[in-house]
Amino acid sequence: MFKRIQTGNLVKTFIFFAVIFYLGKVFDPYNQGQLSVVLMYFIGILSITFLTGLSGQISLGQGALMAVGGYTCALGILNLGLNYWQSIIFSVLASLIAGWILGITAARLSGPYLAGTTLVIALAIPSLANRFESVFGGDVGLNVEFGAPPQWFVNLIGEIGFEQWQLFATLPFASIALFFALNLFKSRTGRSWRAVRDHEIAASLAGINVQRMKIFTFVVASGFAGLAGAMYGLRGIVGPSVYPISLSLTLLTGAVLGGLRSIGGAFIGAVLVVFLPDLIESLSGTWEIAPQIGNYLPAMVSSILLILTVVLNPAGIAGGLHHRKPRHK
Amino acid sequence: MNIRASLSRKKLIGLTAVLIAGSMTLAEIPANAADPGVSASEIVLGMQLPETGPASPGYNKVDDAMRAYFDYVNSKGGIGGKKIRLEVKDDTYKAGLTISTASSLINKEKVFAFIGSIGTQTHISVIKDINRRKIPDVFVNSGFSDFYNPATYPTTFAALGTYVTEAKIMGKYLKEKYADKKIGILYQSDDFGRNSLEGFAKAGLTFEAKKTSADFIAGTQGSVGLASQLTQLKANGVEIVIIAAVSSATAVALLTASALGYKPDKWAVISVGSDATTFQTIAGSKGIPASMSAAMLTGLISASHAPAPGDSADEYVTAFKKINDDFNKGADKRWDNNVMQGMNIGYMATGALKGTLNPKSTFSAKNNKTCQANAKKNILTRVCFIDYIESNGSNIESAAFTALQYSATTHEAFSGFWIGAYDAATVLQPVSGTRVVYTTDSGNGPVTVSSYKRPAIAADALPKN
């Protein structure tokens, strides 16, 4: 996939790890929990960045692939007795397989047909959970969590809260995902995906197997979504109401707001969709907005921002920042 | 040197004494210090529920009613001089969000206890964490019996009778009354629906899948609809249709059946889904006038653990209705089952808090001395609050017609229901003219007539705990 690992990417990843780790030490427990959700969404949005931003395929069902990861992780822990990190690896493998199957179908579809297909898959998750209730736990779902931190870790950094452990347990996976994404962006594979996105026929004439490349994109994106879903479920429960259709739309909103074609955009988008409701809540509290209006404000503000982004700045925040950079001659 | 040494020794002894006394005082602090969410002037309680979204109709009135009752209590001086503040978070009935809203209530709002949370599916996602942190999780608005085993969830207590209990009582009535009729069920395929099926089975009422039994996924009633399920029941000649679903689904079912021309002899609806106001509001939004929706409700059978909101002769209804009129600042304060339930939870919570701060209260042998000492000092702790509720379940007053069952072995709430049918004015009236309250358990115990006599409400509508 990528033959050369760039030192710069290693440094970026290390800085990312260090900054988040520091924030995890100084944030209060609530914001530690929110920051861990940012990391989970970041990985999930990266899957959309690959799929839509890099290779031009639209998916409205990333939440379903997250569910694949979540359920596999939960079943690994509950039925196979795996610990959470073993189970996360297991769930990424299952998601890669699910992505491969979905990719075979997706490679034959494009535009609204592909979006519709992925949407239906996202809608089917609750039905499957109920149809095979003895396995998936129906609407009640499956109770899993990160558990307690290992003693060596407590000895290393001191007493650790539930939310803080959730963040620190997520951070290595988010860092690996970031490192992988940074390298992928600049690799031959990344360039091939962009070529497919920009002009399929031209890409084909350049020797790229378009069908195979589309399937491959789905596989990689599914792996990321599965990883995000596994960790999202480990917050307490894996069930249909954890991976609703709105989760897929939230990830897509984050990707568009942050910038569909950039890794930084994925992170900015994740921060926005997680912290925007908190910001609005604190503002609505200051302005004494009635709850019946305040309850709908986050969704309304997100929608307005989404419309403004699409109309005024389609490249998203990261794209806008990129264009503002002075160019070196 | 000796003198200096002696003085030093004296100083040392004095210092040691001070340190020992100090450390003893400090050691006392954890037992006597108030927990998060409690100050000299305030008690902060937290609640999460679907304020918005498809599951919200009707249920989003419960928090406003609870707040209205607490505002009333505050207007009377609060509890031990402490005002109650209710912090509410909207989880839109999505478990992924519930985890964040619970974290916000715990870590940002620093609530003393969770109270009256609504949503079985959503509460499952946080119940383990809340219990692990030893935070009281009281008067949960769910009849899911798995929540109320103290061995699993020691801090969680119910506000409703279990779905199994209610279905057992309703099932016995329907089986005896309509022995010659074909009875079927429409249920949501979750723990609520399945618990209800279990209760009906215990009453000897079983159903045939795909014939007399139809299910749907909760939340899809608005988007997918219930036409196929009702067509199935109609095609199989079901004459009595039981509905075990939330209010919005009941409304969709009744309206869809009307559109299909399906008129079963009777509808029988589990109480959490049978609120008349919610049904009429949803029907009204579809252009159906109130007179017509009232006619659709007339004769519908349901059950209740408390008086019907329309029972103007009931002293609790009168008192709560007045408080609602005077203190409810919610967007929709129309008096109905949801508002009544919110008021009753406010009333029970007030009783439990008062009781915990009453030096004359009795606690478990393990905590009695500490909790009585705390009460004398007007110190409220989570341990004593939970202990009081568990040890004094039957003494916590409520509008219900059976006592709270809380004990060291169960945290289920009410064991009794009465069966009624809606009249033309959409008031639930006892089916036999006079109200008969039946009681049973969530197991295989018999259904019997309750002899419980509900205590009268005080003139100031404050519990006497």
Short mmCIF file of N, CA and C in Angstrom, two decimals, chain B residues 242-370:
data_model
loop_
_atom_site.label_atom_id
_atom_site.label_comp_id
_atom_site.label_asym_id
_atom_site.label_seq_id
_atom_site.Cartn_x
_atom_site.Cartn_y
_atom_site.Cartn_z
N ILE B 242 -54.29 -6.25 21.77
CA ILE B 242 -53.49 -5.66 22.85
C ILE B 242 -52.34 -4.89 22.20
N ILE B 243 -52.02 -3.73 22.75
CA ILE B 243 -50.86 -2.98 22.27
C ILE B 243 -49.88 -2.81 23.42
N ALA B 244 -48.66 -3.28 23.19
CA ALA B 244 -47.58 -3.06 24.16
C ALA B 244 -46.53 -2.22 23.46
N ALA B 245 -46.74 -0.92 23.50
CA ALA B 245 -45.87 -0.01 22.76
C ALA B 245 -45.98 1.39 23.36
N VAL B 246 -45.05 2.26 22.95
CA VAL B 246 -45.06 3.63 23.45
C VAL B 246 -46.26 4.40 22.87
N SER B 247 -46.55 5.55 23.47
CA SER B 247 -47.74 6.31 23.09
C SER B 247 -47.80 6.65 21.61
N SER B 248 -46.66 7.07 21.04
CA SER B 248 -46.68 7.47 19.63
C SER B 248 -47.03 6.28 18.74
N ALA B 249 -46.59 5.08 19.14
CA ALA B 249 -46.92 3.88 18.34
C ALA B 249 -48.40 3.51 18.50
N THR B 250 -48.93 3.67 19.71
CA THR B 250 -50.35 3.40 19.92
C THR B 250 -51.18 4.30 19.01
N ALA B 251 -50.79 5.57 18.95
CA ALA B 251 -51.53 6.51 18.10
C ALA B 251 -51.48 6.08 16.64
N VAL B 252 -50.28 5.71 16.18
CA VAL B 252 -50.14 5.27 14.78
C VAL B 252 -51.00 4.02 14.54
N ALA B 253 -51.01 3.10 15.51
CA ALA B 253 -51.77 1.85 15.35
C ALA B 253 -53.27 2.14 15.23
N LEU B 254 -53.79 2.97 16.11
CA LEU B 254 -55.22 3.27 16.09
C LEU B 254 -55.62 4.00 14.82
N LEU B 255 -54.78 4.95 14.41
CA LEU B 255 -55.10 5.73 13.21
C LEU B 255 -54.97 4.86 11.96
N THR B 256 -53.96 3.97 11.94
CA THR B 256 -53.78 3.09 10.78
C THR B 256 -54.93 2.10 10.68
N ALA B 257 -55.35 1.55 11.82
CA ALA B 257 -56.47 0.60 11.82
C ALA B 257 -57.73 1.28 11.29
N SER B 258 -57.91 2.54 11.70
CA SER B 258 -59.08 3.28 11.24
C SER B 258 -59.02 3.45 9.73
N ALA B 259 -57.82 3.78 9.23
CA ALA B 259 -57.67 3.97 7.78
C ALA B 259 -57.88 2.66 7.02
N LEU B 260 -57.51 1.54 7.66
CA LEU B 260 -57.66 0.22 7.02
C LEU B 260 -59.08 -0.33 7.15
N GLY B 261 -59.89 0.35 7.93
CA GLY B 261 -61.24 -0.15 8.17
C GLY B 261 -61.27 -1.34 9.12
N TYR B 262 -60.25 -1.43 9.94
CA TYR B 262 -60.15 -2.54 10.89
C TYR B 262 -60.72 -2.08 12.23
N LYS B 263 -61.80 -2.72 12.66
CA LYS B 263 -62.44 -2.31 13.90
C LYS B 263 -62.55 -3.49 14.86
N PRO B 264 -61.48 -3.78 15.58
CA PRO B 264 -61.58 -4.88 16.56
C PRO B 264 -62.59 -4.53 17.64
N ASP B 265 -63.08 -5.56 18.33
CA ASP B 265 -64.10 -5.32 19.37
C ASP B 265 -63.54 -4.44 20.47
N LYS B 266 -62.28 -4.66 20.80
CA LYS B 266 -61.65 -3.88 21.87
C LYS B 266 -60.16 -3.68 21.59
N TRP B 267 -59.66 -2.54 22.03
CA TRP B 267 -58.23 -2.31 22.10
C TRP B 267 -57.86 -2.35 23.58
N ALA B 268 -56.75 -2.96 23.89
CA ALA B 268 -56.26 -2.96 25.28
C ALA B 268 -54.79 -2.54 25.24
N VAL B 269 -54.45 -1.47 25.94
CA VAL B 269 -53.12 -0.88 25.79
C VAL B 269 -52.40 -0.83 27.15
N ILE B 270 -51.16 -1.31 27.15
CA ILE B 270 -50.33 -1.22 28.37
C ILE B 270 -50.18 0.27 28.74
N SER B 271 -50.20 0.58 30.04
CA SER B 271 -50.40 1.96 30.49
C SER B 271 -49.42 2.98 29.91
N VAL B 272 -48.13 2.62 29.76
CA VAL B 272 -47.19 3.65 29.30
C VAL B 272 -47.48 4.13 27.88
N GLY B 273 -48.31 3.37 27.16
CA GLY B 273 -48.62 3.78 25.79
C GLY B 273 -50.05 4.25 25.59
N SER B 274 -50.74 4.53 26.70
CA SER B 274 -52.18 4.79 26.54
C SER B 274 -52.60 6.20 26.94
N ASP B 275 -51.66 7.12 26.93
CA ASP B 275 -52.05 8.46 27.37
C ASP B 275 -52.97 9.13 26.35
N ALA B 276 -54.13 9.57 26.82
CA ALA B 276 -55.16 10.12 25.93
C ALA B 276 -54.70 11.43 25.29
N THR B 277 -54.06 12.30 26.07
CA THR B 277 -53.65 13.60 25.53
C THR B 277 -52.63 13.42 24.41
N THR B 278 -51.67 12.52 24.64
CA THR B 278 -50.65 12.27 23.61
C THR B 278 -51.31 11.77 22.33
N PHE B 279 -52.25 10.83 22.51
CA PHE B 279 -52.94 10.28 21.34
C PHE B 279 -53.69 11.39 20.60
N GLN B 280 -54.41 12.20 21.35
CA GLN B 280 -55.21 13.24 20.70
C GLN B 280 -54.33 14.32 20.06
N THR B 281 -53.16 14.58 20.66
CA THR B 281 -52.24 15.57 20.07
C THR B 281 -51.72 15.05 18.73
N ILE B 282 -51.32 13.77 18.71
CA ILE B 282 -50.80 13.19 17.46
C ILE B 282 -51.91 13.12 16.41
N ALA B 283 -53.11 12.72 16.86
CA ALA B 283 -54.25 12.65 15.92
C ALA B 283 -54.55 14.06 15.39
N GLY B 284 -54.49 15.05 16.27
CA GLY B 284 -54.76 16.43 15.86
C GLY B 284 -53.77 16.92 14.82
N SER B 285 -52.49 16.47 14.97
CA SER B 285 -51.46 16.89 14.00
C SER B 285 -51.72 16.29 12.62
N LYS B 286 -52.56 15.26 12.58
CA LYS B 286 -52.90 14.65 11.29
C LYS B 286 -54.27 15.11 10.81
N GLY B 287 -54.77 16.16 11.43
CA GLY B 287 -56.03 16.77 10.98
C GLY B 287 -57.28 16.12 11.53
N ILE B 288 -57.12 15.24 12.52
CA ILE B 288 -58.30 14.57 13.09
C ILE B 288 -58.81 15.40 14.26
N PRO B 289 -60.05 15.87 14.19
CA PRO B 289 -60.57 16.71 15.28
C PRO B 289 -60.67 15.95 16.60
N ALA B 290 -60.64 16.72 17.70
CA ALA B 290 -60.62 16.12 19.04
C ALA B 290 -61.83 15.23 19.27
N SER B 291 -62.98 15.64 18.75
CA SER B 291 -64.20 14.83 18.98
C SER B 291 -64.05 13.44 18.35
N MET B 292 -63.41 13.42 17.17
CA MET B 292 -63.25 12.14 16.48
C MET B 292 -62.19 11.27 17.18
N SER B 293 -61.10 11.89 17.60
CA SER B 293 -60.07 11.09 18.28
C SER B 293 -60.58 10.60 19.64
N ALA B 294 -61.43 11.41 20.29
CA ALA B 294 -62.03 10.96 21.55
C ALA B 294 -62.93 9.75 21.31
N ALA B 295 -63.64 9.80 20.21
CA ALA B 295 -64.52 8.66 19.87
C ALA B 295 -63.70 7.40 19.61
N MET B 296 -62.52 7.58 19.00
CA MET B 296 -61.66 6.43 18.72
C MET B 296 -61.14 5.81 20.02
N LEU B 297 -60.94 6.66 21.01
CA LEU B 297 -60.42 6.17 22.30
C LEU B 297 -61.49 5.51 23.17
N THR B 298 -62.72 5.91 22.98
CA THR B 298 -63.79 5.45 23.86
C THR B 298 -63.87 3.92 23.87
N GLY B 299 -63.84 3.37 25.05
CA GLY B 299 -63.92 1.92 25.20
C GLY B 299 -62.57 1.25 25.27
N LEU B 300 -61.50 1.98 24.91
CA LEU B 300 -60.16 1.39 24.96
C LEU B 300 -59.79 1.03 26.40
N ILE B 301 -59.30 -0.19 26.57
CA ILE B 301 -58.97 -0.70 27.91
C ILE B 301 -57.50 -0.40 28.23
N SER B 302 -57.26 0.00 29.44
CA SER B 302 -55.88 0.17 29.88
C SER B 302 -55.80 -0.12 31.39
N ALA B 303 -54.62 0.07 31.93
CA ALA B 303 -54.43 -0.18 33.36
C ALA B 303 -53.70 1.00 33.96
N SER B 304 -53.76 1.12 35.27
CA SER B 304 -53.03 2.21 35.92
C SER B 304 -52.68 1.82 37.35
N HIS B 305 -51.53 2.28 37.81
CA HIS B 305 -51.15 2.02 39.20
C HIS B 305 -51.61 3.18 40.10
N ALA B 306 -52.01 4.27 39.46
CA ALA B 306 -52.39 5.49 40.20
C ALA B 306 -53.76 5.95 39.71
N PRO B 307 -54.33 6.98 40.33
CA PRO B 307 -55.63 7.44 39.84
C PRO B 307 -55.53 7.99 38.41
N ALA B 308 -56.64 7.91 37.69
CA ALA B 308 -56.66 8.50 36.35
C ALA B 308 -56.56 10.01 36.48
N PRO B 309 -55.85 10.66 35.58
CA PRO B 309 -55.73 12.13 35.67
C PRO B 309 -57.10 12.81 35.64
N GLY B 310 -58.05 12.17 35.00
CA GLY B 310 -59.38 12.77 34.90
C GLY B 310 -60.25 12.52 36.11
N ASP B 311 -59.73 11.81 37.10
CA ASP B 311 -60.52 11.49 38.30
C ASP B 311 -60.51 12.69 39.25
N SER B 312 -61.43 13.60 39.03
CA SER B 312 -61.43 14.86 39.79
C SER B 312 -61.78 14.67 41.26
N ALA B 313 -62.31 13.48 41.61
CA ALA B 313 -62.66 13.24 43.00
C ALA B 313 -61.45 12.79 43.83
N ASP B 314 -60.37 12.44 43.14
CA ASP B 314 -59.21 11.93 43.86
C ASP B 314 -58.40 13.09 44.46
N GLU B 315 -58.07 12.98 45.74
CA GLU B 315 -57.40 14.09 46.43
C GLU B 315 -55.99 14.37 45.88
N TYR B 316 -55.29 13.30 45.47
CA TYR B 316 -53.95 13.51 44.90
C TYR B 316 -54.05 14.23 43.55
N VAL B 317 -55.02 13.81 42.76
CA VAL B 317 -55.21 14.46 41.45
C VAL B 317 -55.50 15.95 41.64
N THR B 318 -56.40 16.25 42.59
CA THR B 318 -56.76 17.65 42.84
C THR B 318 -55.54 18.46 43.27
N ALA B 319 -54.77 17.90 44.21
CA ALA B 319 -53.61 18.64 44.73
C ALA B 319 -52.54 18.82 43.66
N PHE B 320 -52.22 17.74 42.94
CA PHE B 320 -51.18 17.82 41.91
C PHE B 320 -51.60 18.75 40.76
N LYS B 321 -52.88 18.69 40.42
CA LYS B 321 -53.37 19.51 39.31
C LYS B 321 -53.21 21.00 39.66
N LYS B 322 -53.49 21.34 40.90
CA LYS B 322 -53.35 22.75 41.32
C LYS B 322 -51.88 23.19 41.24
N ILE B 323 -50.99 22.31 41.71
CA ILE B 323 -49.55 22.65 41.65
C ILE B 323 -49.12 22.80 40.19
N ASN B 324 -49.64 21.92 39.34
CA ASN B 324 -49.32 22.01 37.92
C ASN B 324 -49.78 23.34 37.34
N ASP B 325 -51.00 23.73 37.69
CA ASP B 325 -51.53 25.00 37.18
C ASP B 325 -50.67 26.18 37.64
N ASP B 326 -50.22 26.11 38.89
CA ASP B 326 -49.52 27.27 39.48
C ASP B 326 -48.02 27.31 39.17
N PHE B 327 -47.40 26.15 38.95
CA PHE B 327 -45.93 26.14 38.89
C PHE B 327 -45.34 25.61 37.59
N ASN B 328 -46.11 24.91 36.77
CA ASN B 328 -45.52 24.31 35.57
C ASN B 328 -45.23 25.39 34.53
N LYS B 329 -43.97 25.51 34.15
CA LYS B 329 -43.57 26.51 33.15
C LYS B 329 -43.25 25.86 31.81
N GLY B 330 -43.61 24.60 31.64
CA GLY B 330 -43.31 23.87 30.41
C GLY B 330 -44.11 24.37 29.23
N ALA B 331 -43.66 23.96 28.03
CA ALA B 331 -44.34 24.40 26.81
C ALA B 331 -45.75 23.83 26.73
N ASP B 332 -45.92 22.61 27.23
CA ASP B 332 -47.24 21.97 27.20
C ASP B 332 -47.54 21.45 28.60
N LYS B 333 -48.33 22.19 29.34
CA LYS B 333 -48.62 21.80 30.72
C LYS B 333 -50.01 21.18 30.86
N ARG B 334 -50.59 20.76 29.72
CA ARG B 334 -51.92 20.13 29.81
C ARG B 334 -51.87 18.92 30.73
N TRP B 335 -52.86 18.83 31.57
CA TRP B 335 -52.92 17.80 32.60
C TRP B 335 -53.20 16.44 31.97
N ASP B 336 -52.30 15.49 32.16
CA ASP B 336 -52.51 14.15 31.61
C ASP B 336 -51.68 13.13 32.42
N ASN B 337 -51.61 11.91 31.93
CA ASN B 337 -50.88 10.83 32.61
C ASN B 337 -49.42 11.19 32.84
N ASN B 338 -48.81 11.80 31.82
CA ASN B 338 -47.39 12.12 31.91
C ASN B 338 -47.11 13.17 32.98
N VAL B 339 -47.98 14.17 33.03
CA VAL B 339 -47.81 15.22 34.04
C VAL B 339 -48.07 14.64 35.43
N MET B 340 -49.08 13.80 35.51
CA MET B 340 -49.40 13.14 36.79
C MET B 340 -48.21 12.30 37.27
N GLN B 341 -47.60 11.58 36.34
CA GLN B 341 -46.45 10.74 36.69
C GLN B 341 -45.28 11.61 37.17
N GLY B 342 -45.04 12.72 36.47
CA GLY B 342 -43.97 13.64 36.86
C GLY B 342 -44.22 14.20 38.25
N MET B 343 -45.45 14.58 38.50
CA MET B 343 -45.81 15.11 39.83
C MET B 343 -45.57 14.05 40.91
N ASN B 344 -45.99 12.83 40.61
CA ASN B 344 -45.86 11.76 41.60
C ASN B 344 -44.39 11.44 41.89
N ILE B 345 -43.54 11.49 40.86
CA ILE B 345 -42.11 11.26 41.08
C ILE B 345 -41.53 12.39 41.93
N GLY B 346 -41.95 13.62 41.64
CA GLY B 346 -41.52 14.76 42.47
C GLY B 346 -41.94 14.57 43.92
N TYR B 347 -43.14 14.08 44.09
CA TYR B 347 -43.69 13.86 45.44
C TYR B 347 -42.91 12.76 46.17
N MET B 348 -42.65 11.65 45.46
CA MET B 348 -41.91 10.53 46.08
C MET B 348 -40.47 10.96 46.40
N ALA B 349 -39.86 11.69 45.47
CA ALA B 349 -38.46 12.12 45.70
C ALA B 349 -38.39 13.06 46.90
N THR B 350 -39.37 13.93 47.01
CA THR B 350 -39.40 14.86 48.14
C THR B 350 -39.53 14.07 49.45
N GLY B 351 -40.40 13.08 49.43
CA GLY B 351 -40.57 12.24 50.62
C GLY B 351 -39.28 11.52 50.99
N ALA B 352 -38.60 10.99 49.97
CA ALA B 352 -37.35 10.25 50.23
C ALA B 352 -36.27 11.18 50.76
N LEU B 353 -36.18 12.37 50.20
CA LEU B 353 -35.16 13.34 50.67
C LEU B 353 -35.49 13.82 52.09
N LYS B 354 -36.79 14.10 52.31
CA LYS B 354 -37.19 14.53 53.66
C LYS B 354 -36.89 13.44 54.68
N GLY B 355 -37.23 12.22 54.31
CA GLY B 355 -37.00 11.09 55.21
C GLY B 355 -35.52 10.90 55.54
N THR B 356 -34.67 11.09 54.52
CA THR B 356 -33.22 10.92 54.74
C THR B 356 -32.70 11.97 55.72
N LEU B 357 -33.31 13.15 55.69
CA LEU B 357 -32.85 14.24 56.56
C LEU B 357 -33.66 14.32 57.86
N ASN B 358 -34.50 13.32 58.08
CA ASN B 358 -35.31 13.30 59.32
C ASN B 358 -34.58 12.46 60.38
N PRO B 359 -34.14 13.09 61.49
CA PRO B 359 -33.39 12.33 62.51
C PRO B 359 -34.18 11.17 63.11
N LYS B 360 -35.50 11.20 62.97
CA LYS B 360 -36.31 10.11 63.54
C LYS B 360 -36.42 8.91 62.59
N SER B 361 -35.92 9.06 61.38
CA SER B 361 -36.02 7.95 60.42
C SER B 361 -35.14 6.78 60.87
N THR B 362 -35.55 5.61 60.45
CA THR B 362 -34.75 4.42 60.75
C THR B 362 -34.09 3.94 59.46
N PHE B 363 -32.84 3.60 59.57
CA PHE B 363 -32.09 3.11 58.42
C PHE B 363 -31.68 1.66 58.68
N SER B 364 -30.94 1.08 57.78
CA SER B 364 -30.48 -0.30 58.00
C SER B 364 -29.53 -0.32 59.20
N ALA B 365 -29.39 -1.48 59.81
CA ALA B 365 -28.55 -1.60 61.00
C ALA B 365 -27.13 -1.11 60.72
N LYS B 366 -26.68 -1.37 59.51
CA LYS B 366 -25.30 -1.01 59.14
C LYS B 366 -25.08 0.51 59.15
N ASN B 367 -26.07 1.25 58.66
CA ASN B 367 -25.89 2.70 58.49
C ASN B 367 -26.72 3.55 59.44
N ASN B 368 -27.51 2.91 60.31
CA ASN B 368 -28.48 3.67 61.10
C ASN B 368 -27.83 4.79 61.92
N LYS B 369 -26.76 4.45 62.62
CA LYS B 369 -26.14 5.43 63.51
C LYS B 369 -25.59 6.63 62.71
N THR B 370 -24.86 6.32 61.65
CA THR B 370 -24.26 7.39 60.85
C THR B 370 -25.33 8.25 60.19
#
